[in-house]
Amino acid sequence: MTHPQPLHRTGRQPARAAAAAFVGTTIEWYDFYIYAAASALIFGKLFFPSHEPFFSTLASFGTFAVGFFARPFGGLVFGHLGDRIGRKRALVATLLIMGLGTVGIGFLPTYASAGVLAPVLLVVMRVVQGIAIGGEWGGAVLMAGEHAPGQRRTFLASFAQLGSPAGLILSLLAFRAVTAMDKTAFLDWGWRLPFLASAVLLIVGLLVRLGVNESPEFEAVRRERRTATLPIAEVVRNAWGTVLLCLGANVIGVAGAWFVNAFMLNYTTQTLGLDRTLILDCLFIVAFIQFFTQLASGWLGQRIGPVRFLKAAAALAMLSPYPMFLLVSTGRPAAIVAGIAIAVMCMSSSYAVMAGFMTNAFPVRVRYSAISLSYQLCAALAGGLTPLIGTLLVHQYPGQWWPLALFYSTLAAISLLCISALAMKQSAASLTAGAAMAE
């Protein structure tokens, strides 16, 4: 098989592409995380009022899951566009769509003023968010990774993943500020401010993203007229097994993030009765730990090899929920931070290195579609359902945290098995290719 020769990677473009991926995904994840915080803290009361808090929370997390179910559609649409007309154009479109959807939520009426129309409009805006983030991730990873020299791909591709903790930090700052308001003001209009602030971030993101050249690897494919006519059809026909393994490999990085940042926020405030501001402060500290853990993981994964690193991270993630729940249940701030940080460090280490690992699993001509399909299907299944399953387990086993810990360990075990199988598959393919060249 012949590989396209990439165009020359000009001086600052690899670093600029990594920075643009970081800024763009930070904004996109900020938008997604403020919805997660709002769904855990306030949307149940505003859009799904009920005499039973369990049903309000379940309905709120249901709209949260809707965004995840829309993500595969966004991945398919923008994956196709990214493989056909370029990564850069697709990414500009996803940023615009996400910004419009998020700002739109800030203007929505609540159930008290609009009745059933309010939750319907909320679901529509959530679908818009899901479509945008579904197309964002794959393109951001590829713009960072495909600009990078081969020996630095794992590290520079991880910059797209850094947008997740950075967006979380911004979202927690925003909600920490508005939850400090008078309770009546927060319920009336304060909750809208984090969503409306996305308009400013949108302008910044567009300016940064427009300053980066198109991916040199995609340009090489386009120059040789080798772009795929129907990329997703080619992926399903030739690489469906690899897609499923990549889906499974991503489970702990995707589901773990929403377990900690959406479900645990609700669990600690409603089930354990801890103060909302206290938990937001603890998650804020942990978000910084996650940011620097991911930065170090990208570098370390490059040094020791992504496969070895990912296996170790997934194995440790299987053990992490037990100390997390033991420490969080004490209610002491330092213990809460330590417990959640243990789980987050293991989960985010896998998330950081997975981006570069996945880009090498598929050919350039269908890569955007393939990694988007893998990741976004995982997001829909593992990410969208995780807070719902956690809420149901709490309701089914009141006062017991061990079912939640077993659930988390199972997620990590799925990733460990799929990472191992994917590594074996890639090794076998390399050996076959080497034998063919020798002949």
C-alpha positions as CSV (number, residue, x, y, z in Angstrom):
1,M,0.0,0.0,0.0
2,T,1.4,3.4,-0.9
3,H,1.1,6.3,1.6
4,P,0.7,9.9,0.6
5,Q,3.7,12.0,1.1
6,P,2.7,14.9,3.4
7,L,3.5,18.5,2.4
8,H,6.3,20.2,4.3
9,R,5.3,21.0,7.9
10,T,6.3,24.6,8.1
11,G,8.1,26.0,11.2
12,R,5.5,27.0,13.7
13,Q,2.5,25.1,12.3
14,P,2.8,22.0,14.5
15,A,2.8,24.1,17.6
16,R,0.1,26.5,16.3
17,A,-2.1,23.5,15.3
18,A,-1.7,22.0,18.8
19,A,-2.5,25.3,20.4
20,A,-5.6,25.9,18.1
21,A,-6.8,22.4,18.9
22,F,-6.4,23.1,22.6
23,V,-8.3,26.5,22.5
24,G,-11.0,25.2,20.2
25,T,-11.7,22.0,22.3
26,T,-11.5,24.1,25.5
27,I,-14.4,26.2,24.3
28,E,-16.4,23.3,23.0
29,W,-16.0,21.4,26.3
30,Y,-16.8,24.5,28.4
31,D,-20.1,24.6,26.6
32,F,-20.7,20.9,27.2
33,Y,-19.6,20.9,30.8
34,I,-21.8,23.9,31.8
35,Y,-24.7,21.9,30.6
36,A,-23.5,18.9,32.7
37,A,-23.2,21.1,35.8
38,A,-26.6,22.7,35.1
39,S,-28.3,19.3,34.6
40,A,-26.9,18.1,37.9
41,L,-27.7,21.3,39.9
42,I,-30.6,23.2,38.5
43,F,-32.2,22.0,35.3
44,G,-34.4,19.4,37.1
45,K,-36.0,22.2,39.1
46,L,-36.4,24.7,36.2
47,F,-37.4,22.4,33.4
48,F,-38.7,19.2,35.0
49,P,-40.4,20.2,38.3
50,S,-41.7,17.3,40.4
51,H,-42.5,16.5,44.0
52,E,-40.0,13.7,43.8
53,P,-36.4,14.9,43.3
54,F,-35.3,11.5,41.9
55,F,-37.6,11.9,38.9
56,S,-36.5,15.5,38.3
57,T,-32.9,14.5,38.4
58,L,-33.5,11.5,36.1
59,A,-35.3,13.7,33.5
60,S,-32.5,16.3,33.7
61,F,-29.8,13.6,33.1
62,G,-32.0,12.3,30.3
63,T,-31.6,15.5,28.4
64,F,-27.9,15.3,29.2
65,A,-27.8,11.9,27.6
66,V,-29.7,13.2,24.5
67,G,-26.6,15.3,23.6
68,F,-24.5,12.2,23.6
69,F,-26.9,10.3,21.4
70,A,-26.7,13.2,18.9
71,R,-22.9,13.0,18.8
72,P,-22.5,10.0,16.4
73,F,-24.6,11.9,13.9
74,G,-22.3,14.9,14.2
75,G,-19.3,12.6,13.9
76,L,-20.7,11.1,10.7
77,V,-21.6,14.4,9.1
78,F,-18.4,16.3,9.9
79,G,-16.3,13.2,9.6
80,H,-17.5,13.0,6.0
81,L,-16.9,16.7,5.4
82,G,-13.5,16.5,7.0
83,D,-12.4,13.6,4.8
84,R,-13.8,15.2,1.7
85,I,-13.2,18.9,1.9
86,G,-10.7,19.3,4.8
87,R,-10.4,19.2,8.6
88,K,-10.1,23.0,9.0
89,R,-13.5,23.9,7.4
90,A,-15.3,21.2,9.4
91,L,-13.8,22.5,12.6
92,V,-14.9,26.1,12.0
93,A,-18.4,24.9,11.4
94,T,-18.5,22.8,14.6
95,L,-17.4,25.8,16.7
96,L,-20.0,28.0,15.3
97,I,-22.8,25.5,15.8
98,M,-21.8,24.8,19.4
99,G,-21.6,28.5,20.2
100,L,-25.1,29.1,18.8
101,G,-26.6,26.2,20.6
102,T,-25.1,27.1,24.0
103,V,-26.0,30.8,23.8
104,G,-29.5,29.7,22.8
105,I,-29.9,27.7,26.1
106,G,-29.1,30.9,27.9
107,F,-32.2,32.5,26.4
108,L,-34.7,29.6,27.0
109,P,-37.9,30.1,29.0
110,T,-38.4,27.7,31.9
111,Y,-41.2,25.4,32.6
112,A,-42.9,27.9,34.9
113,S,-43.2,30.4,32.1
114,A,-43.6,28.2,29.0
115,G,-44.8,24.9,30.2
116,V,-43.9,21.8,28.2
117,L,-42.4,23.9,25.4
118,A,-39.5,24.7,27.7
119,P,-38.1,21.2,28.1
120,V,-38.7,20.6,24.3
121,L,-36.6,23.6,23.4
122,L,-33.9,22.5,25.9
123,V,-33.7,19.1,24.2
124,V,-33.4,20.8,20.8
125,M,-30.5,22.9,22.0
126,R,-28.9,19.9,23.6
127,V,-29.1,18.1,20.2
128,V,-27.4,21.0,18.6
129,Q,-24.6,20.8,21.2
130,G,-24.3,17.1,20.6
131,I,-24.0,17.4,16.8
132,A,-21.3,20.1,17.2
133,I,-19.1,18.2,19.8
134,G,-19.6,15.1,17.7
135,G,-17.8,16.7,14.8
136,E,-15.3,18.6,16.9
137,W,-13.3,15.9,18.6
138,G,-12.0,14.0,15.6
139,G,-11.0,17.1,13.6
140,A,-9.2,18.7,16.6
141,V,-7.2,15.5,17.2
142,L,-6.3,15.2,13.6
143,M,-5.3,18.9,13.1
144,A,-2.9,18.5,16.1
145,G,-1.7,15.0,15.2
146,E,-1.4,15.3,11.5
147,H,0.7,18.5,11.7
148,A,3.1,16.8,14.2
149,P,6.3,15.0,13.2
150,G,5.8,11.3,13.7
151,Q,8.0,11.1,16.8
152,R,5.9,13.8,18.6
153,R,2.4,12.7,17.5
154,T,1.3,11.2,20.7
155,F,2.3,14.3,22.7
156,L,1.0,16.9,20.3
157,A,-2.3,15.1,19.7
158,S,-2.9,15.1,23.4
159,F,-3.2,18.9,23.3
160,A,-6.7,18.4,21.8
161,Q,-7.5,16.3,24.9
162,L,-6.3,19.0,27.2
163,G,-9.4,21.0,26.2
164,S,-11.5,18.8,28.4
165,P,-10.0,19.7,31.8
166,A,-9.5,23.3,30.7
167,G,-13.1,23.6,29.6
168,L,-14.1,21.9,32.9
169,I,-12.0,24.5,34.9
170,L,-13.8,27.4,33.0
171,S,-17.2,25.8,33.5
172,L,-16.6,25.3,37.3
173,L,-15.4,28.9,37.6
174,A,-18.5,30.1,35.9
175,F,-20.9,28.0,38.0
176,R,-18.9,28.7,41.2
177,A,-19.5,32.4,40.5
178,V,-23.2,32.2,39.9
179,T,-24.0,29.7,42.7
180,A,-22.5,32.2,45.1
181,M,-25.4,34.6,44.2
182,D,-28.6,34.9,46.1
183,K,-30.6,31.7,45.6
184,T,-33.6,33.6,44.1
185,A,-31.4,35.5,41.7
186,F,-29.6,32.3,40.7
187,L,-32.9,30.5,40.0
188,D,-34.3,33.5,38.1
189,W,-31.5,34.5,35.8
190,G,-28.0,33.8,37.3
191,W,-27.9,30.3,35.8
192,R,-28.1,31.8,32.3
193,L,-24.8,33.8,32.6
194,P,-22.4,30.8,32.0
195,F,-24.3,30.0,28.8
196,L,-24.4,33.5,27.5
197,A,-20.6,34.0,28.2
198,S,-20.0,31.4,25.4
199,A,-20.6,34.1,22.8
200,V,-17.3,35.8,23.8
201,L,-15.4,32.5,23.8
202,L,-16.8,31.7,20.4
203,I,-15.2,34.8,18.9
204,V,-11.8,34.0,20.4
205,G,-12.0,30.4,19.2
206,L,-12.8,31.4,15.6
207,L,-9.9,33.9,15.5
208,V,-7.4,31.2,16.7
209,R,-8.8,28.4,14.5
210,L,-8.7,30.5,11.3
211,G,-5.0,31.1,11.7
212,V,-4.0,27.4,11.2
213,N,-3.2,25.8,7.9
214,E,-5.0,22.7,6.7
215,S,-3.6,19.3,7.8
216,P,-0.5,18.5,5.6
217,E,-1.4,14.8,5.5
218,F,-4.9,15.6,4.2
219,E,-3.5,18.0,1.7
220,A,-1.2,15.3,0.4
221,V,-4.2,13.0,-0.1
222,R,-6.2,15.7,-1.8
223,R,-3.2,16.6,-4.0
224,E,-2.9,13.0,-5.2
225,R,-6.7,12.9,-5.8
226,R,-7.1,10.0,-3.3
227,T,-9.9,11.4,-1.1
228,A,-12.7,8.9,-0.4
229,T,-16.1,9.4,-2.0
230,L,-18.0,7.9,0.9
231,P,-15.5,7.6,3.8
232,I,-17.9,6.1,6.3
233,A,-18.9,3.3,3.8
234,E,-15.3,2.5,3.3
235,V,-14.7,2.4,7.1
236,V,-17.7,0.1,7.7
237,R,-16.7,-2.2,4.9
238,N,-13.0,-2.5,5.7
239,A,-12.4,-1.5,9.3
240,W,-15.5,-2.2,11.4
241,G,-13.6,-4.5,13.8
242,T,-11.1,-1.8,14.5
243,V,-13.9,0.8,15.0
244,L,-15.4,-1.5,17.7
245,L,-12.1,-2.0,19.4
246,C,-11.4,1.7,19.4
247,L,-14.9,2.3,20.9
248,G,-14.2,-0.1,23.7
249,A,-10.7,1.3,24.3
250,N,-12.2,4.8,24.9
251,V,-14.8,3.7,27.5
252,I,-13.0,4.6,30.7
253,G,-11.7,7.9,29.4
254,V,-15.2,8.9,28.2
255,A,-17.5,7.3,30.8
256,G,-15.1,8.0,33.7
257,A,-15.1,11.7,33.0
258,W,-18.9,12.0,33.1
259,F,-19.1,9.7,36.1
260,V,-16.9,12.1,38.1
261,N,-18.0,15.4,36.7
262,A,-21.7,14.9,36.3
263,F,-22.9,11.9,38.4
264,M,-20.6,12.5,41.4
265,L,-21.7,16.2,41.5
266,N,-25.3,15.0,42.0
267,Y,-24.3,12.0,44.2
268,T,-22.4,14.1,46.7
269,T,-25.0,16.9,46.9
270,Q,-28.2,14.8,46.9
271,T,-27.3,11.4,48.3
272,L,-24.5,12.4,50.7
273,G,-26.1,15.8,51.5
274,L,-22.8,17.7,51.0
275,D,-22.7,21.4,50.3
276,R,-23.0,22.3,46.6
277,T,-20.3,25.0,46.8
278,L,-17.9,22.6,48.6
279,I,-18.2,20.0,45.9
280,L,-17.7,22.6,43.1
281,D,-14.6,23.8,44.9
282,C,-13.3,20.2,45.2
283,L,-13.9,19.5,41.5
284,F,-12.2,22.7,40.6
285,I,-9.0,21.6,42.4
286,V,-9.3,18.2,40.8
287,A,-9.7,19.8,37.3
288,F,-6.3,21.4,37.7
289,I,-4.8,18.0,38.8
290,Q,-6.4,16.5,35.7
291,F,-5.0,19.2,33.4
292,F,-1.4,18.6,34.5
293,T,-1.8,14.8,34.7
294,Q,-2.9,14.8,31.0
295,L,0.0,17.1,30.0
296,A,2.5,14.7,31.7
297,S,0.7,11.6,30.3
298,G,1.1,12.8,26.7
299,W,4.8,13.3,27.2
300,L,5.3,10.0,29.2
301,G,3.1,8.0,26.7
302,Q,5.4,9.3,23.9
303,R,8.5,8.2,25.9
304,I,7.5,4.7,26.9
305,G,5.1,3.8,24.1
306,P,1.3,4.4,24.0
307,V,0.3,0.8,24.3
308,R,2.2,0.1,27.5
309,F,1.1,3.3,29.0
310,L,-2.6,2.8,28.1
311,K,-2.7,-0.7,29.6
312,A,-1.2,0.5,32.9
313,A,-3.6,3.4,33.1
314,A,-6.7,1.2,32.5
315,A,-5.5,-1.4,35.0
316,L,-5.1,1.3,37.7
317,A,-8.4,2.8,36.8
318,M,-10.1,-0.5,37.7
319,L,-8.8,-0.1,41.3
320,S,-9.4,3.6,41.6
321,P,-13.2,3.8,42.5
322,Y,-12.8,2.0,45.9
323,P,-10.5,4.6,47.5
324,M,-12.5,7.3,45.8
325,F,-15.8,6.4,47.5
326,L,-14.2,5.6,50.8
327,L,-12.6,9.1,50.9
328,V,-15.5,11.0,49.5
329,S,-17.9,9.5,52.0
330,T,-16.0,11.1,54.9
331,G,-17.3,14.5,53.7
332,R,-13.9,16.2,54.5
333,P,-12.7,18.5,51.8
334,A,-9.1,17.2,51.6
335,A,-10.4,13.6,51.5
336,I,-12.9,14.4,48.8
337,V,-10.2,16.0,46.6
338,A,-7.8,13.1,47.2
339,G,-10.5,10.5,46.4
340,I,-11.7,12.0,43.2
341,A,-8.2,12.9,42.1
342,I,-7.1,9.2,42.4
343,A,-9.9,8.2,39.9
344,V,-9.4,11.2,37.7
345,M,-5.6,10.8,37.3
346,C,-6.0,7.2,36.2
347,M,-8.9,8.0,33.9
348,S,-7.4,11.1,32.3
349,S,-4.1,9.4,31.7
350,S,-5.8,7.0,29.3
351,Y,-7.8,9.8,27.8
352,A,-4.7,11.9,27.0
353,V,-2.8,9.2,25.1
354,M,-5.8,7.6,23.4
355,A,-6.0,10.4,20.7
356,G,-2.5,9.7,19.2
357,F,-3.0,6.0,19.5
358,M,-6.2,6.0,17.5
359,T,-5.0,8.2,14.7
360,N,-2.5,5.5,13.7
361,A,-5.3,2.8,13.5
362,F,-6.8,4.2,10.3
363,P,-5.6,5.5,6.9
364,V,-5.6,9.2,6.3
365,R,-8.3,9.2,3.6
366,V,-11.0,8.0,6.0
367,R,-9.4,8.8,9.4
368,Y,-11.7,11.7,10.4
369,S,-14.8,9.5,9.8
370,A,-13.3,6.4,11.5
371,I,-12.1,8.0,14.7
372,S,-15.2,10.1,15.0
373,L,-17.4,7.1,14.6
374,S,-15.5,5.1,17.2
375,Y,-15.3,7.9,19.8
376,Q,-18.8,9.3,19.3
377,L,-20.5,5.9,19.5
378,C,-18.6,5.4,22.7
379,A,-19.7,8.8,24.0
380,A,-23.3,7.9,23.2
381,L,-23.3,4.6,24.9
382,A,-20.8,5.0,27.7
383,G,-20.8,8.7,28.3
384,G,-24.5,9.4,27.9
385,L,-25.8,6.5,29.9
386,T,-23.2,6.6,32.8
387,P,-25.0,9.3,34.9
388,L,-28.3,7.6,34.3
389,I,-27.0,4.2,35.3
390,G,-25.3,5.7,38.4
391,T,-28.6,7.4,39.4
392,L,-30.5,4.1,39.0
393,L,-27.9,2.2,41.1
394,V,-28.2,4.8,43.9
395,H,-32.0,4.4,43.8
396,Q,-31.7,0.6,43.8
397,Y,-29.1,0.3,46.5
398,P,-29.7,3.2,48.8
399,G,-26.8,4.0,51.2
400,Q,-24.3,1.6,49.4
401,W,-21.5,2.7,47.2
402,W,-20.0,-0.7,46.2
403,P,-22.3,-1.2,43.2
404,L,-21.2,2.1,41.8
405,A,-17.5,1.1,42.3
406,L,-18.1,-2.2,40.6
407,F,-19.7,-0.4,37.7
408,Y,-16.7,1.9,37.3
409,S,-14.3,-1.0,37.5
410,T,-16.2,-2.8,34.7
411,L,-15.9,0.3,32.5
412,A,-12.1,0.2,33.0
413,A,-11.9,-3.5,32.4
414,I,-13.6,-3.1,29.0
415,S,-11.0,-0.5,28.0
416,L,-8.1,-2.7,29.1
417,L,-9.3,-5.7,27.1
418,C,-10.0,-3.6,24.0
419,I,-6.6,-1.7,24.2
420,S,-4.8,-5.1,24.4
421,A,-6.8,-6.5,21.4
422,L,-6.2,-3.4,19.3
423,A,-2.5,-3.5,20.0
424,M,-2.3,-7.1,19.0
425,K,-4.3,-6.3,15.8
426,Q,-1.9,-3.5,14.9
427,S,1.1,-5.6,15.6
428,A,-0.2,-8.3,13.3
429,A,-0.9,-5.8,10.6
430,S,2.6,-4.4,10.9
431,L,4.1,-7.9,10.6
432,T,2.0,-8.7,7.5
433,A,3.0,-5.4,5.9
434,G,6.6,-6.1,6.6
435,A,6.5,-9.5,5.2
436,A,4.8,-8.2,2.0
437,M,7.5,-5.6,1.5
438,A,10.2,-8.2,2.0
439,E,8.7,-10.3,-0.8
